[in-house]
PDB file of C-alpha atoms in Angstrom:
ATOM      1  CA  MET A   1      75.067  -6.613  10.091  1.00 96.00           C
ATOM      2  CA  GLN A   2      72.395  -4.388   8.580  1.00 99.00           C
ATOM      3  CA  PRO A   3      72.953  -0.645   8.151  1.00 99.00           C
ATOM      4  CA  VAL A   4      70.798   2.091   9.674  1.00 99.00           C
ATOM      5  CA  LEU A   5      68.877   4.565   7.536  1.00 99.00           C
ATOM      6  CA  PHE A   6      67.203   7.905   8.181  1.00 99.00           C
ATOM      7  CA  LEU A   7      64.700   9.124   5.616  1.00 99.00           C
ATOM      8  CA  SER A   8      63.128  12.516   5.181  1.00 98.00           C
ATOM      9  CA  HIS A   9      59.754  11.311   3.946  1.00 97.00           C
ATOM     10  CA  GLY A  10      58.312  14.434   2.327  1.00 94.00           C
ATOM     11  CA  GLY A  11      54.839  15.879   2.602  1.00 95.00           C
ATOM     12  CA  GLY A  12      52.124  13.314   3.281  1.00 96.00           C
ATOM     13  CA  PRO A  13      51.464  11.117   0.227  1.00 98.00           C
ATOM     14  CA  LEU A  14      52.844  13.685  -2.246  1.00 97.00           C
ATOM     15  CA  PRO A  15      55.972  11.660  -3.140  1.00 97.00           C
ATOM     16  CA  LEU A  16      53.605   8.973  -4.482  1.00 97.00           C
ATOM     17  CA  LEU A  17      51.500  11.438  -6.493  1.00 96.00           C
ATOM     18  CA  ASP A  18      54.158  12.722  -8.923  1.00 92.00           C
ATOM     19  CA  ASP A  19      54.273  16.036  -7.116  1.00 96.00           C
ATOM     20  CA  PRO A  20      56.900  18.237  -8.834  1.00 96.00           C
ATOM     21  CA  GLU A  21      57.953  19.701  -5.480  1.00 95.00           C
ATOM     22  CA  HIS A  22      59.226  16.223  -4.554  1.00 97.00           C
ATOM     23  CA  ALA A  23      61.206  15.504  -7.736  1.00 97.00           C
ATOM     24  CA  GLU A  24      64.596  15.808  -6.013  1.00 98.00           C
ATOM     25  CA  LEU A  25      63.410  13.666  -3.114  1.00 98.00           C
ATOM     26  CA  LEU A  26      62.364  10.941  -5.557  1.00 98.00           C
ATOM     27  CA  LEU A  27      65.780  11.071  -7.232  1.00 98.00           C
ATOM     28  CA  THR A  28      67.371  10.722  -3.796  1.00 98.00           C
ATOM     29  CA  TYR A  29      65.167   7.736  -3.013  1.00 98.00           C
ATOM     30  CA  ALA A  30      66.190   6.122  -6.306  1.00 98.00           C
ATOM     31  CA  LEU A  31      69.830   6.331  -5.203  1.00 98.00           C
ATOM     32  CA  ILE A  32      68.978   4.915  -1.789  1.00 99.00           C
ATOM     33  CA  ARG A  33      66.954   2.097  -3.325  1.00 98.00           C
ATOM     34  CA  HIS A  34      69.913   1.154  -5.519  1.00 98.00           C
ATOM     35  CA  LYS A  35      72.084   0.972  -2.405  1.00 98.00           C
ATOM     36  CA  LEU A  36      69.467  -1.089  -0.551  1.00 98.00           C
ATOM     37  CA  ASP A  37      69.120  -3.503  -3.460  1.00 96.00           C
ATOM     38  CA  GLY A  38      72.841  -4.214  -3.114  1.00 96.00           C
ATOM     39  CA  LEU A  39      72.617  -5.389   0.492  1.00 98.00           C
ATOM     40  CA  HIS A  40      73.762  -8.968   1.073  1.00 96.00           C
ATOM     41  CA  PRO A  41      71.893 -10.406   2.785  1.00 97.00           C
ATOM     42  CA  LEU A  42      68.724  -8.432   2.320  1.00 97.00           C
ATOM     43  CA  PRO A  43      67.089  -7.540   5.642  1.00 99.00           C
ATOM     44  CA  SER A  44      64.719 -10.073   7.139  1.00 98.00           C
ATOM     45  CA  ALA A  45      62.600  -7.294   8.700  1.00 99.00           C
ATOM     46  CA  LEU A  46      62.226  -3.512   8.663  1.00 99.00           C
ATOM     47  CA  LEU A  47      61.829  -1.577  11.908  1.00 99.00           C
ATOM     48  CA  PHE A  48      60.513   1.947  11.306  1.00 99.00           C
ATOM     49  CA  ILE A  49      60.611   4.758  13.843  1.00 99.00           C
ATOM     50  CA  SER A  50      58.191   7.299  12.377  1.00 98.00           C
ATOM     51  CA  ALA A  51      57.598  10.903  13.379  1.00 98.00           C
ATOM     52  CA  HIS A  52      53.859  10.251  13.254  1.00 98.00           C
ATOM     53  CA  TRP A  53      53.405   8.059  16.313  1.00 99.00           C
ATOM     54  CA  GLU A  54      54.039   9.222  19.872  1.00 99.00           C
ATOM     55  CA  THR A  55      53.240   7.329  23.072  1.00 99.00           C
ATOM     56  CA  ARG A  56      54.148   7.719  26.737  1.00 98.00           C
ATOM     57  CA  GLU A  57      56.144   4.471  26.687  1.00 98.00           C
ATOM     58  CA  PRO A  58      57.696   2.590  23.764  1.00 99.00           C
ATOM     59  CA  THR A  59      55.015   0.778  21.789  1.00 99.00           C
ATOM     60  CA  ILE A  60      55.503  -1.653  18.910  1.00 99.00           C
ATOM     61  CA  THR A  61      53.048  -2.656  16.197  1.00 99.00           C
ATOM     62  CA  ALA A  62      52.280  -6.363  16.497  1.00 98.00           C
ATOM     63  CA  ALA A  63      49.709  -7.130  13.793  1.00 98.00           C
ATOM     64  CA  ALA A  64      50.430 -10.114  11.555  1.00 98.00           C
ATOM     65  CA  GLN A  65      49.066  -8.189   8.569  1.00 98.00           C
ATOM     66  CA  PRO A  66      49.068  -4.495   9.431  1.00 98.00           C
ATOM     67  CA  SER A  67      46.602  -2.142   7.810  1.00 98.00           C
ATOM     68  CA  LEU A  68      47.518   1.345   6.606  1.00 98.00           C
ATOM     69  CA  LEU A  69      46.769   4.433   8.632  1.00 98.00           C
ATOM     70  CA  PHE A  70      45.965   7.329   6.304  1.00 98.00           C
ATOM     71  CA  ASP A  71      46.980   9.985   8.795  1.00 96.00           C
ATOM     72  CA  TYR A  72      46.794  12.959   6.434  1.00 96.00           C
ATOM     73  CA  TYR A  73      43.982  15.216   5.295  1.00 94.00           C
ATOM     74  CA  GLY A  74      42.864  17.097   2.197  1.00 94.00           C
ATOM     75  CA  PHE A  75      44.672  15.049  -0.442  1.00 96.00           C
ATOM     76  CA  PRO A  76      43.251  13.506  -3.656  1.00 96.00           C
ATOM     77  CA  PRO A  77      40.989  10.443  -3.304  1.00 97.00           C
ATOM     78  CA  GLN A  78      43.612   8.058  -4.703  1.00 96.00           C
ATOM     79  CA  SER A  79      45.878   8.850  -1.755  1.00 97.00           C
ATOM     80  CA  TYR A  80      43.352   7.089   0.515  1.00 98.00           C
ATOM     81  CA  GLN A  81      43.255   3.968  -1.649  1.00 97.00           C
ATOM     82  CA  LEU A  82      46.953   3.103  -1.506  1.00 98.00           C
ATOM     83  CA  ARG A  83      47.992  -0.419  -0.656  1.00 98.00           C
ATOM     84  CA  TYR A  84      51.170  -1.705   0.939  1.00 98.00           C
ATOM     85  CA  PRO A  85      50.488  -5.329   1.934  1.00 98.00           C
ATOM     86  CA  ALA A  86      53.778  -6.023   3.703  1.00 98.00           C
ATOM     87  CA  PRO A  87      53.387  -8.596   6.475  1.00 99.00           C
ATOM     88  CA  GLY A  88      53.926  -7.673  10.085  1.00 98.00           C
ATOM     89  CA  ALA A  89      56.380  -9.325  12.442  1.00 98.00           C
ATOM     90  CA  PRO A  90      54.549 -10.152  15.687  1.00 98.00           C
ATOM     91  CA  GLY A  91      57.275 -12.552  16.808  1.00 98.00           C
ATOM     92  CA  LEU A  92      59.961  -9.936  16.345  1.00 98.00           C
ATOM     93  CA  ALA A  93      57.738  -7.370  18.067  1.00 98.00           C
ATOM     94  CA  ALA A  94      57.481  -9.596  21.149  1.00 98.00           C
ATOM     95  CA  SER A  95      61.218 -10.242  21.101  1.00 98.00           C
ATOM     96  CA  LEU A  96      61.941  -6.526  20.771  1.00 98.00           C
ATOM     97  CA  ALA A  97      59.628  -5.772  23.688  1.00 98.00           C
ATOM     98  CA  ASP A  98      61.634  -8.194  25.819  1.00 98.00           C
ATOM     99  CA  GLN A  99      64.869  -6.630  24.623  1.00 97.00           C
ATOM    100  CA  LEU A 100      63.684  -3.133  25.518  1.00 98.00           C
ATOM    101  CA  ALA A 101      62.509  -4.392  28.909  1.00 98.00           C
ATOM    102  CA  ALA A 102      66.031  -5.648  29.557  1.00 97.00           C
ATOM    103  CA  TRP A 103      67.188  -2.061  29.039  1.00 97.00           C
ATOM    104  CA  GLY A 104      64.665  -0.834  31.595  1.00 97.00           C
ATOM    105  CA  TRP A 105      61.895   0.280  29.258  1.00 98.00           C
ATOM    106  CA  THR A 106      58.254  -0.509  29.990  1.00 98.00           C
ATOM    107  CA  THR A 107      57.131  -1.540  26.525  1.00 98.00           C
ATOM    108  CA  HIS A 108      53.751  -2.262  24.963  1.00 98.00           C
ATOM    109  CA  LEU A 109      52.539  -4.205  21.924  1.00 99.00           C
ATOM    110  CA  ASP A 110      49.738  -2.842  19.737  1.00 99.00           C
ATOM    111  CA  ALA A 111      48.133  -5.407  17.438  1.00 98.00           C
ATOM    112  CA  GLU A 112      45.504  -2.949  16.150  1.00 98.00           C
ATOM    113  CA  ARG A 113      47.431   0.061  14.914  1.00 98.00           C
ATOM    114  CA  GLY A 114      48.226   0.280  11.215  1.00 98.00           C
ATOM    115  CA  LEU A 115      51.372   1.594   9.568  1.00 98.00           C
ATOM    116  CA  ASP A 116      51.283   5.374   9.164  1.00 98.00           C
ATOM    117  CA  HIS A 117      52.445   7.308   6.117  1.00 98.00           C
ATOM    118  CA  GLY A 118      55.908   7.704   7.611  1.00 98.00           C
ATOM    119  CA  VAL A 119      56.200   3.971   6.976  1.00 99.00           C
ATOM    120  CA  PHE A 120      54.177   3.110   3.906  1.00 98.00           C
ATOM    121  CA  VAL A 121      55.204   6.071   1.732  1.00 99.00           C
ATOM    122  CA  PRO A 122      58.952   5.274   1.918  1.00 99.00           C
ATOM    123  CA  GLY A 123      58.082   1.576   1.995  1.00 99.00           C
ATOM    124  CA  MET A 124      56.301   1.790  -1.352  1.00 98.00           C
ATOM    125  CA  LEU A 125      59.195   3.722  -2.877  1.00 98.00           C
ATOM    126  CA  LEU A 126      62.100   1.689  -1.498  1.00 99.00           C
ATOM    127  CA  PHE A 127      60.609  -1.786  -0.990  1.00 98.00           C
ATOM    128  CA  PRO A 128      57.804  -1.877  -3.575  1.00 98.00           C
ATOM    129  CA  ARG A 129      57.446  -5.667  -3.534  1.00 98.00           C
ATOM    130  CA  ALA A 130      56.159  -5.381   0.042  1.00 98.00           C
ATOM    131  CA  ASP A 131      57.705  -8.756   0.815  1.00 98.00           C
ATOM    132  CA  ILE A 132      59.803  -7.795   3.853  1.00 99.00           C
ATOM    133  CA  PRO A 133      57.989  -7.816   7.216  1.00 99.00           C
ATOM    134  CA  CYS A 134      57.480  -4.333   8.668  1.00 98.00           C
ATOM    135  CA  LEU A 135      56.930  -3.153  12.193  1.00 98.00           C
ATOM    136  CA  GLN A 136      56.903   0.258  13.783  1.00 99.00           C
ATOM    137  CA  LEU A 137      58.210   1.603  17.080  1.00 99.00           C
ATOM    138  CA  SER A 138      56.704   4.756  18.543  1.00 99.00           C
ATOM    139  CA  LEU A 139      58.479   7.898  19.580  1.00 99.00           C
ATOM    140  CA  LEU A 140      58.177   8.971  23.207  1.00 99.00           C
ATOM    141  CA  ASP A 141      55.708  11.786  23.721  1.00 98.00           C
ATOM    142  CA  SER A 142      58.165  13.460  26.095  1.00 98.00           C
ATOM    143  CA  LEU A 143      60.132  14.374  22.952  1.00 99.00           C
ATOM    144  CA  ASP A 144      63.258  14.240  25.107  1.00 99.00           C
ATOM    145  CA  ALA A 145      66.365  14.021  22.942  1.00 99.00           C
ATOM    146  CA  THR A 146      68.462  12.079  25.460  1.00 99.00           C
ATOM    147  CA  ALA A 147      65.696   9.523  25.969  1.00 99.00           C
ATOM    148  CA  HIS A 148      65.576   8.891  22.227  1.00 99.00           C
ATOM    149  CA  LEU A 149      69.326   8.380  22.132  1.00 99.00           C
ATOM    150  CA  GLU A 150      68.924   5.844  24.934  1.00 99.00           C
ATOM    151  CA  LEU A 151      66.146   4.157  22.981  1.00 99.00           C
ATOM    152  CA  GLY A 152      68.489   3.871  20.024  1.00 99.00           C
ATOM    153  CA  HIS A 153      71.129   2.184  22.179  1.00 99.00           C
ATOM    154  CA  ALA A 154      68.573  -0.479  23.085  1.00 98.00           C
ATOM    155  CA  LEU A 155      67.923  -1.170  19.396  1.00 99.00           C
ATOM    156  CA  ARG A 156      71.555  -1.598  18.394  1.00 98.00           C
ATOM    157  CA  ALA A 157      71.592  -5.398  18.731  1.00 98.00           C
ATOM    158  CA  LEU A 158      68.875  -5.685  16.072  1.00 98.00           C
ATOM    159  CA  ARG A 159      71.440  -4.878  13.419  1.00 98.00           C
ATOM    160  CA  ASP A 160      73.143  -8.206  14.117  1.00 98.00           C
ATOM    161  CA  GLU A 161      69.752  -9.919  13.840  1.00 98.00           C
ATOM    162  CA  ASN A 162      69.426  -8.828  10.193  1.00 98.00           C
ATOM    163  CA  VAL A 163      66.891  -6.093  10.972  1.00 99.00           C
ATOM    164  CA  LEU A 164      67.143  -2.833   9.046  1.00 99.00           C
ATOM    165  CA  ILE A 165      66.389   0.128  11.333  1.00 99.00           C
ATOM    166  CA  ILE A 166      64.787   3.052   9.500  1.00 99.00           C
ATOM    167  CA  GLY A 167      64.063   6.428  11.034  1.00 99.00           C
ATOM    168  CA  SER A 168      61.391   8.341   9.136  1.00 99.00           C
ATOM    169  CA  GLY A 169      60.925  12.055   9.709  1.00 98.00           C
ATOM    170  CA  PHE A 170      62.258  15.182   8.020  1.00 98.00           C
ATOM    171  CA  SER A 171      65.503  17.021   8.687  1.00 98.00           C
ATOM    172  CA  PHE A 172      63.512  20.247   8.199  1.00 98.00           C
ATOM    173  CA  HIS A 173      59.957  20.442   9.496  1.00 97.00           C
ATOM    174  CA  ASN A 174      58.293  23.802   9.908  1.00 96.00           C
ATOM    175  CA  MET A 175      54.761  23.497   8.557  1.00 84.00           C
ATOM    176  CA  ARG A 176      54.211  27.239   8.308  1.00 86.00           C
ATOM    177  CA  ALA A 177      57.439  27.726   6.404  1.00 83.00           C
ATOM    178  CA  PHE A 178      56.554  25.048   3.855  1.00 87.00           C
ATOM    179  CA  PHE A 179      53.721  27.285   2.653  1.00 82.00           C
ATOM    180  CA  ASP A 180      55.394  30.678   3.004  1.00 86.00           C
ATOM    181  CA  PRO A 181      57.670  32.379   0.471  1.00 86.00           C
ATOM    182  CA  VAL A 182      61.334  31.571   1.082  1.00 87.00           C
ATOM    183  CA  THR A 183      63.301  34.515   2.458  1.00 91.00           C
ATOM    184  CA  ASN A 184      67.084  34.763   2.359  1.00 94.00           C
ATOM    185  CA  GLN A 185      67.226  34.689   6.153  1.00 94.00           C
ATOM    186  CA  GLU A 186      65.115  31.537   6.373  1.00 95.00           C
ATOM    187  CA  ALA A 187      67.100  29.826   3.632  1.00 94.00           C
ATOM    188  CA  SER A 188      70.281  30.611   5.560  1.00 96.00           C
ATOM    189  CA  LEU A 189      68.839  29.192   8.783  1.00 97.00           C
ATOM    190  CA  ASN A 190      67.695  26.061   6.964  1.00 98.00           C
ATOM    191  CA  LEU A 191      71.117  25.497   5.424  1.00 98.00           C
ATOM    192  CA  ALA A 192      72.948  26.291   8.671  1.00 98.00           C
ATOM    193  CA  PHE A 193      70.945  23.650  10.514  1.00 98.00           C
ATOM    194  CA  GLU A 194      71.525  21.073   7.774  1.00 98.00           C
ATOM    195  CA  ASN A 195      75.260  21.754   7.954  1.00 98.00           C
ATOM    196  CA  TRP A 196      75.248  21.484  11.749  1.00 99.00           C
ATOM    197  CA  LEU A 197      73.333  18.216  11.593  1.00 99.00           C
ATOM    198  CA  GLU A 198      75.728  16.629   9.133  1.00 98.00           C
ATOM    199  CA  SER A 199      78.753  17.836  11.115  1.00 99.00           C
ATOM    200  CA  SER A 200      77.313  16.456  14.351  1.00 99.00           C
ATOM    201  CA  LEU A 201      76.542  13.072  12.826  1.00 99.00           C
ATOM    202  CA  ARG A 202      80.113  12.852  11.503  1.00 99.00           C
ATOM    203  CA  ILE A 203      81.804  13.411  14.889  1.00 99.00           C
ATOM    204  CA  ASP A 204      84.086  10.420  15.519  1.00 98.00           C
ATOM    205  CA  ASP A 205      83.786  10.272  19.299  1.00 99.00           C
ATOM    206  CA  GLU A 206      80.460   8.706  20.288  1.00 98.00           C
ATOM    207  CA  GLN A 207      80.093  10.655  23.526  1.00 98.00           C
ATOM    208  CA  LEU A 208      80.749  13.990  21.819  1.00 99.00           C
ATOM    209  CA  ARG A 209      78.490  13.069  18.905  1.00 99.00           C
ATOM    210  CA  GLU A 210      75.579  12.201  21.155  1.00 99.00           C
ATOM    211  CA  SER A 211      76.181  15.258  23.341  1.00 99.00           C
ATOM    212  CA  SER A 212      75.871  17.445  20.270  1.00 99.00           C
ATOM    213  CA  LEU A 213      72.627  15.739  19.249  1.00 99.00           C
ATOM    214  CA  ALA A 214      71.236  15.937  22.783  1.00 99.00           C
ATOM    215  CA  ASN A 215      71.813  19.700  22.714  1.00 99.00           C
ATOM    216  CA  TRP A 216      70.372  20.194  19.232  1.00 99.00           C
ATOM    217  CA  LYS A 217      68.314  23.204  20.335  1.00 98.00           C
ATOM    218  CA  GLN A 218      71.558  25.192  20.538  1.00 98.00           C
ATOM    219  CA  ALA A 219      72.269  24.578  16.843  1.00 99.00           C
ATOM    220  CA  PRO A 220      71.969  27.463  14.381  1.00 98.00           C
ATOM    221  CA  GLY A 221      68.470  27.612  12.948  1.00 98.00           C
ATOM    222  CA  ALA A 222      67.127  24.945  15.306  1.00 98.00           C
ATOM    223  CA  ALA A 223      64.027  26.823  16.459  1.00 98.00           C
ATOM    224  CA  PHE A 224      63.084  27.732  12.895  1.00 97.00           C
ATOM    225  CA  CYS A 225      63.753  24.313  11.373  1.00 98.00           C
ATOM    226  CA  HIS A 226      62.038  22.361  14.153  1.00 98.00           C
ATOM    227  CA  PRO A 227      59.454  24.353  16.125  1.00 98.00           C
ATOM    228  CA  ARG A 228      58.419  20.907  17.355  1.00 98.00           C
ATOM    229  CA  GLU A 229      60.993  18.140  17.251  1.00 99.00           C
ATOM    230  CA  GLU A 230      59.049  14.986  16.377  1.00 98.00           C
ATOM    231  CA  HIS A 231      60.415  14.913  12.810  1.00 99.00           C
ATOM    232  CA  LEU A 232      64.007  15.288  14.036  1.00 99.00           C
ATOM    233  CA  LEU A 233      64.051  12.702  16.833  1.00 99.00           C
ATOM    234  CA  PRO A 234      64.099   9.622  14.563  1.00 99.00           C
ATOM    235  CA  ILE A 235      67.618  10.802  13.666  1.00 99.00           C
ATOM    236  CA  HIS A 236      68.603  10.567  17.331  1.00 99.00           C
ATOM    237  CA  VAL A 237      67.308   7.012  17.522  1.00 99.00           C
ATOM    238  CA  CYS A 238      69.163   6.070  14.339  1.00 99.00           C
ATOM    239  CA  ALA A 239      72.452   7.685  15.334  1.00 99.00           C
ATOM    240  CA  ALA A 240      72.481   5.872  18.675  1.00 99.00           C
ATOM    241  CA  ALA A 241      71.417   2.568  17.133  1.00 99.00           C
ATOM    242  CA  ALA A 242      74.262   2.842  14.627  1.00 99.00           C
ATOM    243  CA  GLY A 243      76.861   3.678  17.263  1.00 98.00           C
ATOM    244  CA  LYS A 244      79.241   5.228  14.752  1.00 98.00           C
ATOM    245  CA  PRO A 245      79.562   8.326  12.565  1.00 99.00           C
ATOM    246  CA  VAL A 246      77.245   8.584   9.587  1.00 99.00           C
ATOM    247  CA  ALA A 247      78.685   7.122   6.388  1.00 99.00           C
ATOM    248  CA  GLN A 248      76.669   8.861   3.671  1.00 98.00           C
ATOM    249  CA  GLU A 249      74.367  11.848   3.307  1.00 98.00           C
ATOM    250  CA  TRP A 250      72.017  12.777   0.493  1.00 99.00           C
ATOM    251  CA  ARG A 251      70.729  16.343   0.230  1.00 98.00           C
ATOM    252  CA  PHE A 252      67.740  17.534  -1.771  1.00 97.00           C
ATOM    253  CA  THR A 253      65.182  20.312  -1.933  1.00 95.00           C
ATOM    254  CA  ALA A 254      61.489  19.581  -1.351  1.00 94.00           C
ATOM    255  CA  LEU A 255      58.674  22.065  -0.820  1.00 92.00           C
ATOM    256  CA  ASN A 256      61.316  24.776  -1.345  1.00 90.00           C
ATOM    257  CA  ARG A 257      63.322  23.683   1.697  1.00 94.00           C
ATOM    258  CA  HIS A 258      66.609  21.840   2.114  1.00 96.00           C
ATOM    259  CA  GLY A 259      66.386  18.324   3.498  1.00 98.00           C
ATOM    260  CA  SER A 260      68.588  15.271   3.887  1.00 98.00           C
ATOM    261  CA  CYS A 261      68.694  11.505   4.303  1.00 99.00           C
ATOM    262  CA  TYR A 262      71.426   9.542   6.095  1.00 99.00           C
ATOM    263  CA  TRP A 263      73.012   6.084   5.981  1.00 99.00           C
ATOM    264  CA  TRP A 264      75.161   4.408   8.632  1.00 99.00           C
ATOM    265  CA  ASN A 265      77.194   1.305   7.768  1.00 98.00           C
TER     266      ASN A 265
END
């Protein structure tokens, strides 16, 4: 059985550009990569749920050799010349579509869309050989927390099929705050939300754990840390796909804000 992983992926391509604001994130990724390298067996495919793709109904990339989608703006020229030639997994995509249909989801395949930076940035850092097939599943544009938990339930069987499920977002995502000076009040809200998130993910009872995540807007600092929730919802998918309390957390500071990554056994 493969684990489940949630990654805070940083700001655009900056983790690949030696940005000093991402030094702690890169150290965290080095620890995660060491843990991934110790998996036996290694995953036969990687399924990413990225914050940067929303559709009305679940949609899965189905290209045999996916391109990269440089979905960021205003960065140095080299950030638009990156390569991550991991193969796709069209057979697995079709199988996953059938699996989601069995759970009642109307699902679509997209053989044209490339992998966005929520996939290829962590992919380059954690799986640099680009030899494991990658595919991506969209978020739902409803941004409904309960629906994303239900989506995670439908993915759970993939773990027994040697597929590593990776949520890619950011445990803190307030674009304005990334560029503003850090106040004591905002730092406290950021830390309070991080503490709530870890505590919720560690709840033993699955029903209580998922109830807490479904009601995340009631958490301290929620509105400040996630004015829009697309970077948080991959955690919901991961937690439900894992079906158990989180096993390990890594905390770091990036862009002057606290963030975290999570691992479920």
